[in-house]
Structures are given as C-alpha cells and as structure tokens.
C-alpha cells in the first residue's frame, strides 16, 4: 500500500492532532505497517511503483521476471568470511550481506520504516527476481516480535502468490518476550510466519549465518518447515537455545554448588563449550539432515544462485480444498 497526504489539524478525544499524526503516510509506514511505502511527492511515488512492478510477473502462472546482468554468478566477497563478530552478542549489518550476494548490489526494500528488526524486499540473482527475508542483528538483535512476524509473513505470502522464489538469511535469537508481546498475540502472529513459509510452494533457499534458536528457527524457513535447500555458514548456531541460556538451565545446580567464583566461571565455560560441540554447531544439524551443506561465506552468492537454478520450474500439487484457515 502507498500513502501520501497533507497535514490537517483535527481534534481527537479532546486533543488536537494533525491528520499526519493521526493516520498520515509516515505513521502508517513506520508504526502501523499499513503502508509499505511513503513518498515525498507524486513523481517519487510513481517511480517507486514502476520499480516495484519490474520485479513482479503479470500473473501467478508466469516465471519471476528476468533481466540482463553482467554480475558474475561466481563472484565472491572475502569480507563475508569476517563479517560475523567473535562476540555472539555483537551486531553486524545484514544489509551488507544482502547487497553482497544480489546482482549489482541492488536491493529494493519493502516496509523499510516498519519493524526494522527484519528486512524484506526484492532483488535479482543471476537476473531473476527473488524475494529476500533477513533478520537484522543491528535492531533488537534480529529478534522476532509481533510486527516483524506480520511484516515477514505478509511478504512471504505475496512472493508465493506471484511465483517469486524466496531467499531467507537467518540470524535470529528467538521471539521477543514481555507482556506487550503476549498481549499483542505474539503466538498467533508468529504462527502467521510459520504458516506462510509452510504453505509457500515457490523455491525456498535458506542460509543460516549465526543464531537460529528455538521457535524462531522453526518459523524462518527451516528444513522441517519444507525449506527446499538449507545452507549454513560455519558460524551458525542451530539449537533450542544459545549456550548461555542452556547452561544456566541444565547446570544451574552444579554452578551454584561451587563456592569459588573462579570455579563457577570455569564450570560454566566448560559446559558452554560442551554444549556448542554437541548441539549448536551447524555440523550437528547437517548430520541430522536439517542443513544440506555448510558453505564458505564468501561463496554464498554462487551457492544460492545454483540452488535457485536447481529449483527452477518447481511445482507442487496441493490437496484440493475450499480454502485454508490461516491464523488471523
């Protein structure tokens, strides 16, 4: 949806607010999520619409549009090998990863000002339109909340409706906790994202970059949710929860029993290392069939494009039914 509008003062519940503050373009683009774009003027709006339409086929039976590109399929970016910080609590910019792997570094973002902890938009890979869904570690650590779940699920269903393949870049520590999220029905809204990915029949390629924990792992196009090809970087951590949380739950008594603070820290560090080795590294996930391959980050563009070519022409037959019952 696209909104523009003048600023007109209006009285609401005894307070005077402008039309813009009540429900203008910026409000709906950044707070409610009703508007996907906001433009300064008509010319900018028309230009944005033209660019959007260039990524979308005319109907659901057509393939995603292709454009000519001189960007090599096998282009590598060595910086990706170093982009994940050693400290798991330190952020990095997911936009760099996206711009690095798509054609000519060009990414057309949707819902840019809304729920910035998740990024959605269109790009070309080897000339073909694809939808990108990616957690943003720089905002709320990339956690999924009510708004992020709504934003991503809407986009995934849009891509599926128009036969556009979906590339998912995962770095998600979990769902956001708190009363505000519970009162806002985080369970229902999180289920929308799970439902959207699970029902989508377009090609789905997923790359886990770092964290992929618990329920958030499940809803982000994991193999268990019918992801077609799922890759992971060596830095990926795929588990029920992170090592810190797991050790505090599983070995709380052992740590508490130690009197010396140094001994407590030693036990915690040993158990974290053991947990990482046994459970949360990508090789364990690959061994169990949840990851198709552990890839070198610098080669991500090539591996994703090759996966998309592999899945070209994918068709799924779904059971005939009147309609489904998505979580509303």
PDB file of C-alpha atoms in Angstrom, residues 25-302:
ATOM      1  CA  UNK A  25       1.834   8.410   5.452  1.00  0.00           C
ATOM      2  CA  UNK A  26       4.729   8.371   7.919  1.00  0.00           C
ATOM      3  CA  UNK A  27       2.567   6.952  10.726  1.00  0.00           C
ATOM      4  CA  UNK A  28       1.289   4.065   8.614  1.00  0.00           C
ATOM      5  CA  UNK A  29       4.693   3.442   7.049  1.00  0.00           C
ATOM      6  CA  UNK A  30       6.550   3.282  10.372  1.00  0.00           C
ATOM      7  CA  UNK A  31       4.101   2.477  13.193  1.00  0.00           C
ATOM      8  CA  UNK A  32       1.029   0.585  11.983  1.00  0.00           C
ATOM      9  CA  UNK A  33       2.598  -1.093   8.958  1.00  0.00           C
ATOM     10  CA  UNK A  34      -0.488  -0.359   6.859  1.00  0.00           C
ATOM     11  CA  UNK A  35       1.584   1.454   4.208  1.00  0.00           C
ATOM     12  CA  UNK A  36       4.515  -0.270   2.525  1.00  0.00           C
ATOM     13  CA  UNK A  37       5.917   2.953   1.061  1.00  0.00           C
ATOM     14  CA  UNK A  38       5.740   6.677   1.753  1.00  0.00           C
ATOM     15  CA  UNK A  39       6.698   9.219  -0.920  1.00  0.00           C
ATOM     16  CA  UNK A  40       7.501  12.893  -0.737  1.00  0.00           C
ATOM     17  CA  UNK A  41       5.585  13.650  -3.940  1.00  0.00           C
ATOM     18  CA  UNK A  42       3.669  12.097  -6.826  1.00  0.00           C
ATOM     19  CA  UNK A  43       6.739  11.767  -9.033  1.00  0.00           C
ATOM     20  CA  UNK A  44       8.629   9.765  -6.413  1.00  0.00           C
ATOM     21  CA  UNK A  45       5.551   7.630  -5.802  1.00  0.00           C
ATOM     22  CA  UNK A  46       5.130   6.750  -9.488  1.00  0.00           C
ATOM     23  CA  UNK A  47       8.838   5.926  -9.776  1.00  0.00           C
ATOM     24  CA  UNK A  48       8.603   3.603  -6.774  1.00  0.00           C
ATOM     25  CA  UNK A  49       5.558   1.828  -8.213  1.00  0.00           C
ATOM     26  CA  UNK A  50       7.333   1.322 -11.550  1.00  0.00           C
ATOM     27  CA  UNK A  51      10.334  -0.208  -9.816  1.00  0.00           C
ATOM     28  CA  UNK A  52       8.127  -2.478  -7.723  1.00  0.00           C
ATOM     29  CA  UNK A  53       6.253  -3.749 -10.776  1.00  0.00           C
ATOM     30  CA  UNK A  54       9.532  -4.567 -12.527  1.00  0.00           C
ATOM     31  CA  UNK A  55      10.110  -7.396 -10.034  1.00  0.00           C
ATOM     32  CA  UNK A  56       6.636  -8.931 -10.298  1.00  0.00           C
ATOM     33  CA  UNK A  57       5.242 -11.222 -13.050  1.00  0.00           C
ATOM     34  CA  UNK A  58       1.899 -10.348 -14.599  1.00  0.00           C
ATOM     35  CA  UNK A  59       0.224 -13.378 -13.034  1.00  0.00           C
ATOM     36  CA  UNK A  60       0.904 -16.396 -10.856  1.00  0.00           C
ATOM     37  CA  UNK A  61       1.498 -18.715 -13.819  1.00  0.00           C
ATOM     38  CA  UNK A  62       4.446 -16.736 -15.188  1.00  0.00           C
ATOM     39  CA  UNK A  63       8.008 -17.220 -14.013  1.00  0.00           C
ATOM     40  CA  UNK A  64       9.612 -14.442 -11.979  1.00  0.00           C
ATOM     41  CA  UNK A  65      10.902 -11.728 -14.338  1.00  0.00           C
ATOM     42  CA  UNK A  66      14.471 -11.957 -15.611  1.00  0.00           C
ATOM     43  CA  UNK A  67      16.743  -9.089 -16.579  1.00  0.00           C
ATOM     44  CA  UNK A  68      20.153  -8.980 -18.226  1.00  0.00           C
ATOM     45  CA  UNK A  69      23.107  -8.740 -15.851  1.00  0.00           C
ATOM     46  CA  UNK A  70      26.877  -8.661 -16.152  1.00  0.00           C
ATOM     47  CA  UNK A  71      27.396  -9.572 -12.497  1.00  0.00           C
ATOM     48  CA  UNK A  72      29.240 -12.942 -12.463  1.00  0.00           C
ATOM     49  CA  UNK A  73      27.447 -15.852 -10.807  1.00  0.00           C
ATOM     50  CA  UNK A  74      30.670 -16.939  -9.107  1.00  0.00           C
ATOM     51  CA  UNK A  75      31.601 -13.515  -7.731  1.00  0.00           C
ATOM     52  CA  UNK A  76      32.986 -13.898  -4.213  1.00  0.00           C
ATOM     53  CA  UNK A  77      33.275 -11.456  -1.332  1.00  0.00           C
ATOM     54  CA  UNK A  78      36.073 -12.266   1.128  1.00  0.00           C
ATOM     55  CA  UNK A  79      34.674  -9.721   3.601  1.00  0.00           C
ATOM     56  CA  UNK A  80      31.784 -12.102   4.324  1.00  0.00           C
ATOM     57  CA  UNK A  81      34.260 -14.536   5.894  1.00  0.00           C
ATOM     58  CA  UNK A  82      34.998 -11.931   8.567  1.00  0.00           C
ATOM     59  CA  UNK A  83      31.648 -10.167   8.997  1.00  0.00           C
ATOM     60  CA  UNK A  84      30.368 -12.277  11.920  1.00  0.00           C
ATOM     61  CA  UNK A  85      31.863 -10.869  15.171  1.00  0.00           C
ATOM     62  CA  UNK A  86      33.648 -13.214  17.584  1.00  0.00           C
ATOM     63  CA  UNK A  87      31.350 -11.948  20.312  1.00  0.00           C
ATOM     64  CA  UNK A  88      27.904 -13.536  19.694  1.00  0.00           C
ATOM     65  CA  UNK A  89      26.246 -10.539  21.351  1.00  0.00           C
ATOM     66  CA  UNK A  90      27.806  -8.033  18.966  1.00  0.00           C
ATOM     67  CA  UNK A  91      25.807  -6.805  15.963  1.00  0.00           C
ATOM     68  CA  UNK A  92      26.696  -6.533  12.284  1.00  0.00           C
ATOM     69  CA  UNK A  93      24.760  -5.080   9.362  1.00  0.00           C
ATOM     70  CA  UNK A  94      22.650  -7.569   7.405  1.00  0.00           C
ATOM     71  CA  UNK A  95      22.291  -5.022   4.595  1.00  0.00           C
ATOM     72  CA  UNK A  96      25.943  -5.619   3.742  1.00  0.00           C
ATOM     73  CA  UNK A  97      25.305  -9.355   3.340  1.00  0.00           C
ATOM     74  CA  UNK A  98      22.253  -8.746   1.149  1.00  0.00           C
ATOM     75  CA  UNK A  99      23.985  -6.202  -1.076  1.00  0.00           C
ATOM     76  CA  UNK A 100      26.978  -8.510  -1.380  1.00  0.00           C
ATOM     77  CA  UNK A 101      25.096 -11.509  -2.750  1.00  0.00           C
ATOM     78  CA  UNK A 102      22.470  -9.899  -5.022  1.00  0.00           C
ATOM     79  CA  UNK A 103      23.076  -8.690  -8.584  1.00  0.00           C
ATOM     80  CA  UNK A 104      24.975  -5.403  -8.773  1.00  0.00           C
ATOM     81  CA  UNK A 105      24.372  -4.743  -5.060  1.00  0.00           C
ATOM     82  CA  UNK A 106      20.838  -3.546  -5.830  1.00  0.00           C
ATOM     83  CA  UNK A 107      18.136  -4.251  -3.251  1.00  0.00           C
ATOM     84  CA  UNK A 108      14.580  -2.861  -3.410  1.00  0.00           C
ATOM     85  CA  UNK A 109      13.314  -2.804   0.163  1.00  0.00           C
ATOM     86  CA  UNK A 110       9.661  -3.119   1.184  1.00  0.00           C
ATOM     87  CA  UNK A 111       8.313  -1.783   4.503  1.00  0.00           C
ATOM     88  CA  UNK A 112      11.641  -0.069   5.164  1.00  0.00           C
ATOM     89  CA  UNK A 113      10.495   2.018   8.140  1.00  0.00           C
ATOM     90  CA  UNK A 114       8.369  -0.652   9.830  1.00  0.00           C
ATOM     91  CA  UNK A 115       9.663  -3.468  12.113  1.00  0.00           C
ATOM     92  CA  UNK A 116      13.301  -2.803  11.265  1.00  0.00           C
ATOM     93  CA  UNK A 117      14.451  -5.949  13.078  1.00  0.00           C
ATOM     94  CA  UNK A 118      13.520  -7.855   9.932  1.00  0.00           C
ATOM     95  CA  UNK A 119      14.294  -6.871   6.338  1.00  0.00           C
ATOM     96  CA  UNK A 120      12.155  -7.777   3.319  1.00  0.00           C
ATOM     97  CA  UNK A 121      12.414  -6.757  -0.302  1.00  0.00           C
ATOM     98  CA  UNK A 122      13.187  -7.709  -3.879  1.00  0.00           C
ATOM     99  CA  UNK A 123      16.425  -8.199  -5.760  1.00  0.00           C
ATOM    100  CA  UNK A 124      17.779 -10.048  -8.768  1.00  0.00           C
ATOM    101  CA  UNK A 125      20.060 -13.065  -8.592  1.00  0.00           C
ATOM    102  CA  UNK A 126      21.545 -14.115 -11.923  1.00  0.00           C
ATOM    103  CA  UNK A 127      18.946 -11.811 -13.465  1.00  0.00           C
ATOM    104  CA  UNK A 128      15.950 -13.475 -11.805  1.00  0.00           C
ATOM    105  CA  UNK A 129      13.595 -11.735  -9.365  1.00  0.00           C
ATOM    106  CA  UNK A 130      13.760 -13.100  -5.843  1.00  0.00           C
ATOM    107  CA  UNK A 131      12.227 -12.095  -2.531  1.00  0.00           C
ATOM    108  CA  UNK A 132      14.670 -11.564   0.339  1.00  0.00           C
ATOM    109  CA  UNK A 133      13.752 -12.082   4.004  1.00  0.00           C
ATOM    110  CA  UNK A 134      16.515 -11.412   6.541  1.00  0.00           C
ATOM    111  CA  UNK A 135      16.842 -10.805  10.266  1.00  0.00           C
ATOM    112  CA  UNK A 136      18.668  -7.570  11.132  1.00  0.00           C
ATOM    113  CA  UNK A 137      21.054  -8.051  14.110  1.00  0.00           C
ATOM    114  CA  UNK A 138      21.520  -4.266  14.401  1.00  0.00           C
ATOM    115  CA  UNK A 139      17.902  -3.803  15.562  1.00  0.00           C
ATOM    116  CA  UNK A 140      16.724  -5.672  18.666  1.00  0.00           C
ATOM    117  CA  UNK A 141      19.397  -8.291  17.875  1.00  0.00           C
ATOM    118  CA  UNK A 142      17.201  -9.508  14.990  1.00  0.00           C
ATOM    119  CA  UNK A 143      14.611 -10.947  17.354  1.00  0.00           C
ATOM    120  CA  UNK A 144      11.123 -11.740  16.055  1.00  0.00           C
ATOM    121  CA  UNK A 145       8.275  -9.731  17.571  1.00  0.00           C
ATOM    122  CA  UNK A 146       4.631  -9.156  16.634  1.00  0.00           C
ATOM    123  CA  UNK A 147       5.364  -6.551  13.960  1.00  0.00           C
ATOM    124  CA  UNK A 148       8.315  -8.398  12.430  1.00  0.00           C
ATOM    125  CA  UNK A 149       6.244 -11.584  12.194  1.00  0.00           C
ATOM    126  CA  UNK A 150       3.368  -9.735  10.492  1.00  0.00           C
ATOM    127  CA  UNK A 151       5.703  -7.955   8.111  1.00  0.00           C
ATOM    128  CA  UNK A 152       7.604 -11.059   7.028  1.00  0.00           C
ATOM    129  CA  UNK A 153       4.567 -13.342   6.742  1.00  0.00           C
ATOM    130  CA  UNK A 154       2.763 -10.834   4.523  1.00  0.00           C
ATOM    131  CA  UNK A 155       5.800 -10.591   2.260  1.00  0.00           C
ATOM    132  CA  UNK A 156       6.305 -14.368   2.050  1.00  0.00           C
ATOM    133  CA  UNK A 157       2.679 -14.865   1.033  1.00  0.00           C
ATOM    134  CA  UNK A 158       2.980 -12.093  -1.543  1.00  0.00           C
ATOM    135  CA  UNK A 159       6.013 -13.786  -3.113  1.00  0.00           C
ATOM    136  CA  UNK A 160       4.211 -17.126  -3.134  1.00  0.00           C
ATOM    137  CA  UNK A 161       1.132 -15.558  -4.753  1.00  0.00           C
ATOM    138  CA  UNK A 162       3.253 -14.260  -7.634  1.00  0.00           C
ATOM    139  CA  UNK A 163       5.568 -17.252  -8.066  1.00  0.00           C
ATOM    140  CA  UNK A 164       8.679 -15.395  -6.821  1.00  0.00           C
ATOM    141  CA  UNK A 165      11.407 -17.552  -5.179  1.00  0.00           C
ATOM    142  CA  UNK A 166      12.296 -16.706  -1.567  1.00  0.00           C
ATOM    143  CA  UNK A 167      15.826 -16.398  -0.163  1.00  0.00           C
ATOM    144  CA  UNK A 168      15.966 -16.304   3.653  1.00  0.00           C
ATOM    145  CA  UNK A 169      19.010 -15.114   5.628  1.00  0.00           C
ATOM    146  CA  UNK A 170      18.776 -16.202   9.252  1.00  0.00           C
ATOM    147  CA  UNK A 171      20.297 -14.717  12.387  1.00  0.00           C
ATOM    148  CA  UNK A 172      17.546 -14.866  14.986  1.00  0.00           C
ATOM    149  CA  UNK A 173      17.958 -15.397  18.746  1.00  0.00           C
ATOM    150  CA  UNK A 174      14.272 -16.137  19.311  1.00  0.00           C
ATOM    151  CA  UNK A 175      10.930 -14.458  19.866  1.00  0.00           C
ATOM    152  CA  UNK A 176      10.748 -11.260  21.920  1.00  0.00           C
ATOM    153  CA  UNK A 177       9.413 -11.798  25.445  1.00  0.00           C
ATOM    154  CA  UNK A 178       7.305  -9.477  27.590  1.00  0.00           C
ATOM    155  CA  UNK A 179       3.767  -8.535  28.462  1.00  0.00           C
ATOM    156  CA  UNK A 180       3.407  -6.204  25.479  1.00  0.00           C
ATOM    157  CA  UNK A 181       4.229  -9.042  23.103  1.00  0.00           C
ATOM    158  CA  UNK A 182       1.941 -11.503  24.876  1.00  0.00           C
ATOM    159  CA  UNK A 183      -0.946  -9.027  24.932  1.00  0.00           C
ATOM    160  CA  UNK A 184      -0.310  -8.397  21.229  1.00  0.00           C
ATOM    161  CA  UNK A 185      -0.717 -12.137  20.487  1.00  0.00           C
ATOM    162  CA  UNK A 186       2.891 -12.979  19.622  1.00  0.00           C
ATOM    163  CA  UNK A 187       1.897 -16.656  19.400  1.00  0.00           C
ATOM    164  CA  UNK A 188      -0.744 -16.006  16.741  1.00  0.00           C
ATOM    165  CA  UNK A 189       1.428 -13.566  14.818  1.00  0.00           C
ATOM    166  CA  UNK A 190       4.445 -15.858  14.977  1.00  0.00           C
ATOM    167  CA  UNK A 191       2.212 -18.637  13.665  1.00  0.00           C
ATOM    168  CA  UNK A 192       1.421 -16.461  10.641  1.00  0.00           C
ATOM    169  CA  UNK A 193       5.068 -16.567   9.603  1.00  0.00           C
ATOM    170  CA  UNK A 194       5.268 -20.305  10.187  1.00  0.00           C
ATOM    171  CA  UNK A 195       2.095 -20.772   8.157  1.00  0.00           C
ATOM    172  CA  UNK A 196       3.290 -18.519   5.331  1.00  0.00           C
ATOM    173  CA  UNK A 197       6.555 -20.406   4.865  1.00  0.00           C
ATOM    174  CA  UNK A 198       4.952 -23.816   5.370  1.00  0.00           C
ATOM    175  CA  UNK A 199       2.285 -23.162   2.738  1.00  0.00           C
ATOM    176  CA  UNK A 200       4.539 -21.452   0.180  1.00  0.00           C
ATOM    177  CA  UNK A 201       5.184 -23.640  -2.859  1.00  0.00           C
ATOM    178  CA  UNK A 202       7.786 -21.420  -4.562  1.00  0.00           C
ATOM    179  CA  UNK A 203      11.506 -22.308  -4.365  1.00  0.00           C
ATOM    180  CA  UNK A 204      12.802 -21.573  -0.857  1.00  0.00           C
ATOM    181  CA  UNK A 205      16.542 -21.265  -0.164  1.00  0.00           C
ATOM    182  CA  UNK A 206      17.691 -20.567   3.388  1.00  0.00           C
ATOM    183  CA  UNK A 207      21.118 -19.583   4.721  1.00  0.00           C
ATOM    184  CA  UNK A 208      21.752 -19.595   8.483  1.00  0.00           C
ATOM    185  CA  UNK A 209      24.505 -17.101   9.270  1.00  0.00           C
ATOM    186  CA  UNK A 210      24.719 -17.158  13.043  1.00  0.00           C
ATOM    187  CA  UNK A 211      21.935 -17.686  15.606  1.00  0.00           C
ATOM    188  CA  UNK A 212      18.908 -19.837  14.835  1.00  0.00           C
ATOM    189  CA  UNK A 213      17.234 -20.774  18.091  1.00  0.00           C
ATOM    190  CA  UNK A 214      14.057 -22.473  19.230  1.00  0.00           C
ATOM    191  CA  UNK A 215      10.710 -21.491  17.775  1.00  0.00           C
ATOM    192  CA  UNK A 216      12.311 -18.696  15.767  1.00  0.00           C
ATOM    193  CA  UNK A 217      14.456 -21.299  13.986  1.00  0.00           C
ATOM    194  CA  UNK A 218      11.329 -23.213  13.040  1.00  0.00           C
ATOM    195  CA  UNK A 219       9.429 -20.275  11.531  1.00  0.00           C
ATOM    196  CA  UNK A 220      12.382 -18.973   9.460  1.00  0.00           C
ATOM    197  CA  UNK A 221      12.055 -21.439   6.567  1.00  0.00           C
ATOM    198  CA  UNK A 222      13.909 -24.313   8.214  1.00  0.00           C
ATOM    199  CA  UNK A 223      14.194 -27.754   6.621  1.00  0.00           C
ATOM    200  CA  UNK A 224      11.474 -29.079   8.934  1.00  0.00           C
ATOM    201  CA  UNK A 225       9.140 -26.412   7.516  1.00  0.00           C
ATOM    202  CA  UNK A 226       9.650 -27.622   3.943  1.00  0.00           C
ATOM    203  CA  UNK A 227      12.594 -25.409   3.067  1.00  0.00           C
ATOM    204  CA  UNK A 228      13.973 -26.734  -0.227  1.00  0.00           C
ATOM    205  CA  UNK A 229      17.689 -26.115   0.251  1.00  0.00           C
ATOM    206  CA  UNK A 230      19.096 -25.031   3.593  1.00  0.00           C
ATOM    207  CA  UNK A 231      22.696 -23.914   3.963  1.00  0.00           C
ATOM    208  CA  UNK A 232      24.677 -22.696   6.952  1.00  0.00           C
ATOM    209  CA  UNK A 233      27.845 -20.713   7.492  1.00  0.00           C
ATOM    210  CA  UNK A 234      30.446 -22.305   9.813  1.00  0.00           C
ATOM    211  CA  UNK A 235      29.490 -19.612  12.354  1.00  0.00           C
ATOM    212  CA  UNK A 236      25.878 -20.837  12.523  1.00  0.00           C
ATOM    213  CA  UNK A 237      24.477 -21.960  15.866  1.00  0.00           C
ATOM    214  CA  UNK A 238      21.318 -24.033  15.472  1.00  0.00           C
ATOM    215  CA  UNK A 239      19.715 -25.263  18.688  1.00  0.00           C
ATOM    216  CA  UNK A 240      16.819 -24.963  21.105  1.00  0.00           C
ATOM    217  CA  UNK A 241      18.617 -22.015  22.728  1.00  0.00           C
ATOM    218  CA  UNK A 242      22.041 -20.425  22.983  1.00  0.00           C
ATOM    219  CA  UNK A 243      24.809 -21.948  25.094  1.00  0.00           C
ATOM    220  CA  UNK A 244      24.483 -19.302  27.851  1.00  0.00           C
ATOM    221  CA  UNK A 245      20.796 -19.973  28.398  1.00  0.00           C
ATOM    222  CA  UNK A 246      21.137 -23.741  28.093  1.00  0.00           C
ATOM    223  CA  UNK A 247      23.957 -23.966  30.648  1.00  0.00           C
ATOM    224  CA  UNK A 248      22.034 -21.797  33.108  1.00  0.00           C
ATOM    225  CA  UNK A 249      19.080 -24.171  32.813  1.00  0.00           C
ATOM    226  CA  UNK A 250      20.833 -27.543  32.629  1.00  0.00           C
ATOM    227  CA  UNK A 251      23.710 -26.991  35.025  1.00  0.00           C
ATOM    228  CA  UNK A 252      22.350 -24.378  37.431  1.00  0.00           C
ATOM    229  CA  UNK A 253      22.820 -26.692  40.448  1.00  0.00           C
ATOM    230  CA  UNK A 254      26.438 -27.550  39.566  1.00  0.00           C
ATOM    231  CA  UNK A 255      27.341 -23.900  39.107  1.00  0.00           C
ATOM    232  CA  UNK A 256      25.545 -22.850  42.277  1.00  0.00           C
ATOM    233  CA  UNK A 257      27.281 -25.595  44.296  1.00  0.00           C
ATOM    234  CA  UNK A 258      30.720 -24.157  43.500  1.00  0.00           C
ATOM    235  CA  UNK A 259      31.835 -21.697  46.184  1.00  0.00           C
ATOM    236  CA  UNK A 260      34.741 -20.034  44.410  1.00  0.00           C
ATOM    237  CA  UNK A 261      33.626 -17.526  41.702  1.00  0.00           C
ATOM    238  CA  UNK A 262      36.521 -18.662  39.513  1.00  0.00           C
ATOM    239  CA  UNK A 263      35.315 -22.238  39.813  1.00  0.00           C
ATOM    240  CA  UNK A 264      31.767 -21.185  38.889  1.00  0.00           C
ATOM    241  CA  UNK A 265      33.075 -19.439  35.768  1.00  0.00           C
ATOM    242  CA  UNK A 266      35.223 -22.453  34.854  1.00  0.00           C
ATOM    243  CA  UNK A 267      32.293 -24.868  35.094  1.00  0.00           C
ATOM    244  CA  UNK A 268      30.072 -22.544  33.033  1.00  0.00           C
ATOM    245  CA  UNK A 269      32.724 -22.124  30.316  1.00  0.00           C
ATOM    246  CA  UNK A 270      33.354 -25.880  30.118  1.00  0.00           C
ATOM    247  CA  UNK A 271      29.664 -26.657  29.847  1.00  0.00           C
ATOM    248  CA  UNK A 272      29.161 -23.962  27.179  1.00  0.00           C
ATOM    249  CA  UNK A 273      31.974 -25.416  25.087  1.00  0.00           C
ATOM    250  CA  UNK A 274      30.496 -28.893  25.525  1.00  0.00           C
ATOM    251  CA  UNK A 275      27.033 -27.670  24.508  1.00  0.00           C
ATOM    252  CA  UNK A 276      28.396 -25.934  21.397  1.00  0.00           C
ATOM    253  CA  UNK A 277      30.285 -29.062  20.363  1.00  0.00           C
ATOM    254  CA  UNK A 278      27.431 -31.489  20.947  1.00  0.00           C
ATOM    255  CA  UNK A 279      24.370 -29.484  19.937  1.00  0.00           C
ATOM    256  CA  UNK A 280      24.528 -25.990  18.495  1.00  0.00           C
ATOM    257  CA  UNK A 281      27.085 -26.097  15.671  1.00  0.00           C
ATOM    258  CA  UNK A 282      25.984 -26.427  12.030  1.00  0.00           C
ATOM    259  CA  UNK A 283      27.739 -29.771  11.522  1.00  0.00           C
ATOM    260  CA  UNK A 284      25.443 -31.432  14.028  1.00  0.00           C
ATOM    261  CA  UNK A 285      22.431 -30.005  12.196  1.00  0.00           C
ATOM    262  CA  UNK A 286      23.884 -31.197   8.876  1.00  0.00           C
ATOM    263  CA  UNK A 287      24.468 -34.678  10.296  1.00  0.00           C
ATOM    264  CA  UNK A 288      20.792 -34.879  11.216  1.00  0.00           C
ATOM    265  CA  UNK A 289      19.675 -33.664   7.771  1.00  0.00           C
ATOM    266  CA  UNK A 290      18.456 -30.212   8.848  1.00  0.00           C
ATOM    267  CA  UNK A 291      21.212 -28.487   6.837  1.00  0.00           C
ATOM    268  CA  UNK A 292      22.091 -29.533   3.285  1.00  0.00           C
ATOM    269  CA  UNK A 293      25.618 -28.122   3.366  1.00  0.00           C
ATOM    270  CA  UNK A 294      27.918 -25.925   5.430  1.00  0.00           C
ATOM    271  CA  UNK A 295      29.241 -23.320   2.998  1.00  0.00           C
ATOM    272  CA  UNK A 296      32.037 -20.779   2.986  1.00  0.00           C
ATOM    273  CA  UNK A 297      30.504 -17.313   3.461  1.00  0.00           C
ATOM    274  CA  UNK A 298      32.435 -15.780   0.546  1.00  0.00           C
ATOM    275  CA  UNK A 299      30.714 -18.244  -1.819  1.00  0.00           C
ATOM    276  CA  UNK A 300      27.169 -17.528  -0.651  1.00  0.00           C
ATOM    277  CA  UNK A 301      26.107 -15.776  -3.849  1.00  0.00           C
ATOM    278  CA  UNK A 302      27.208 -18.685  -6.040  1.00  0.00           C
TER     279      UNK A 302
END
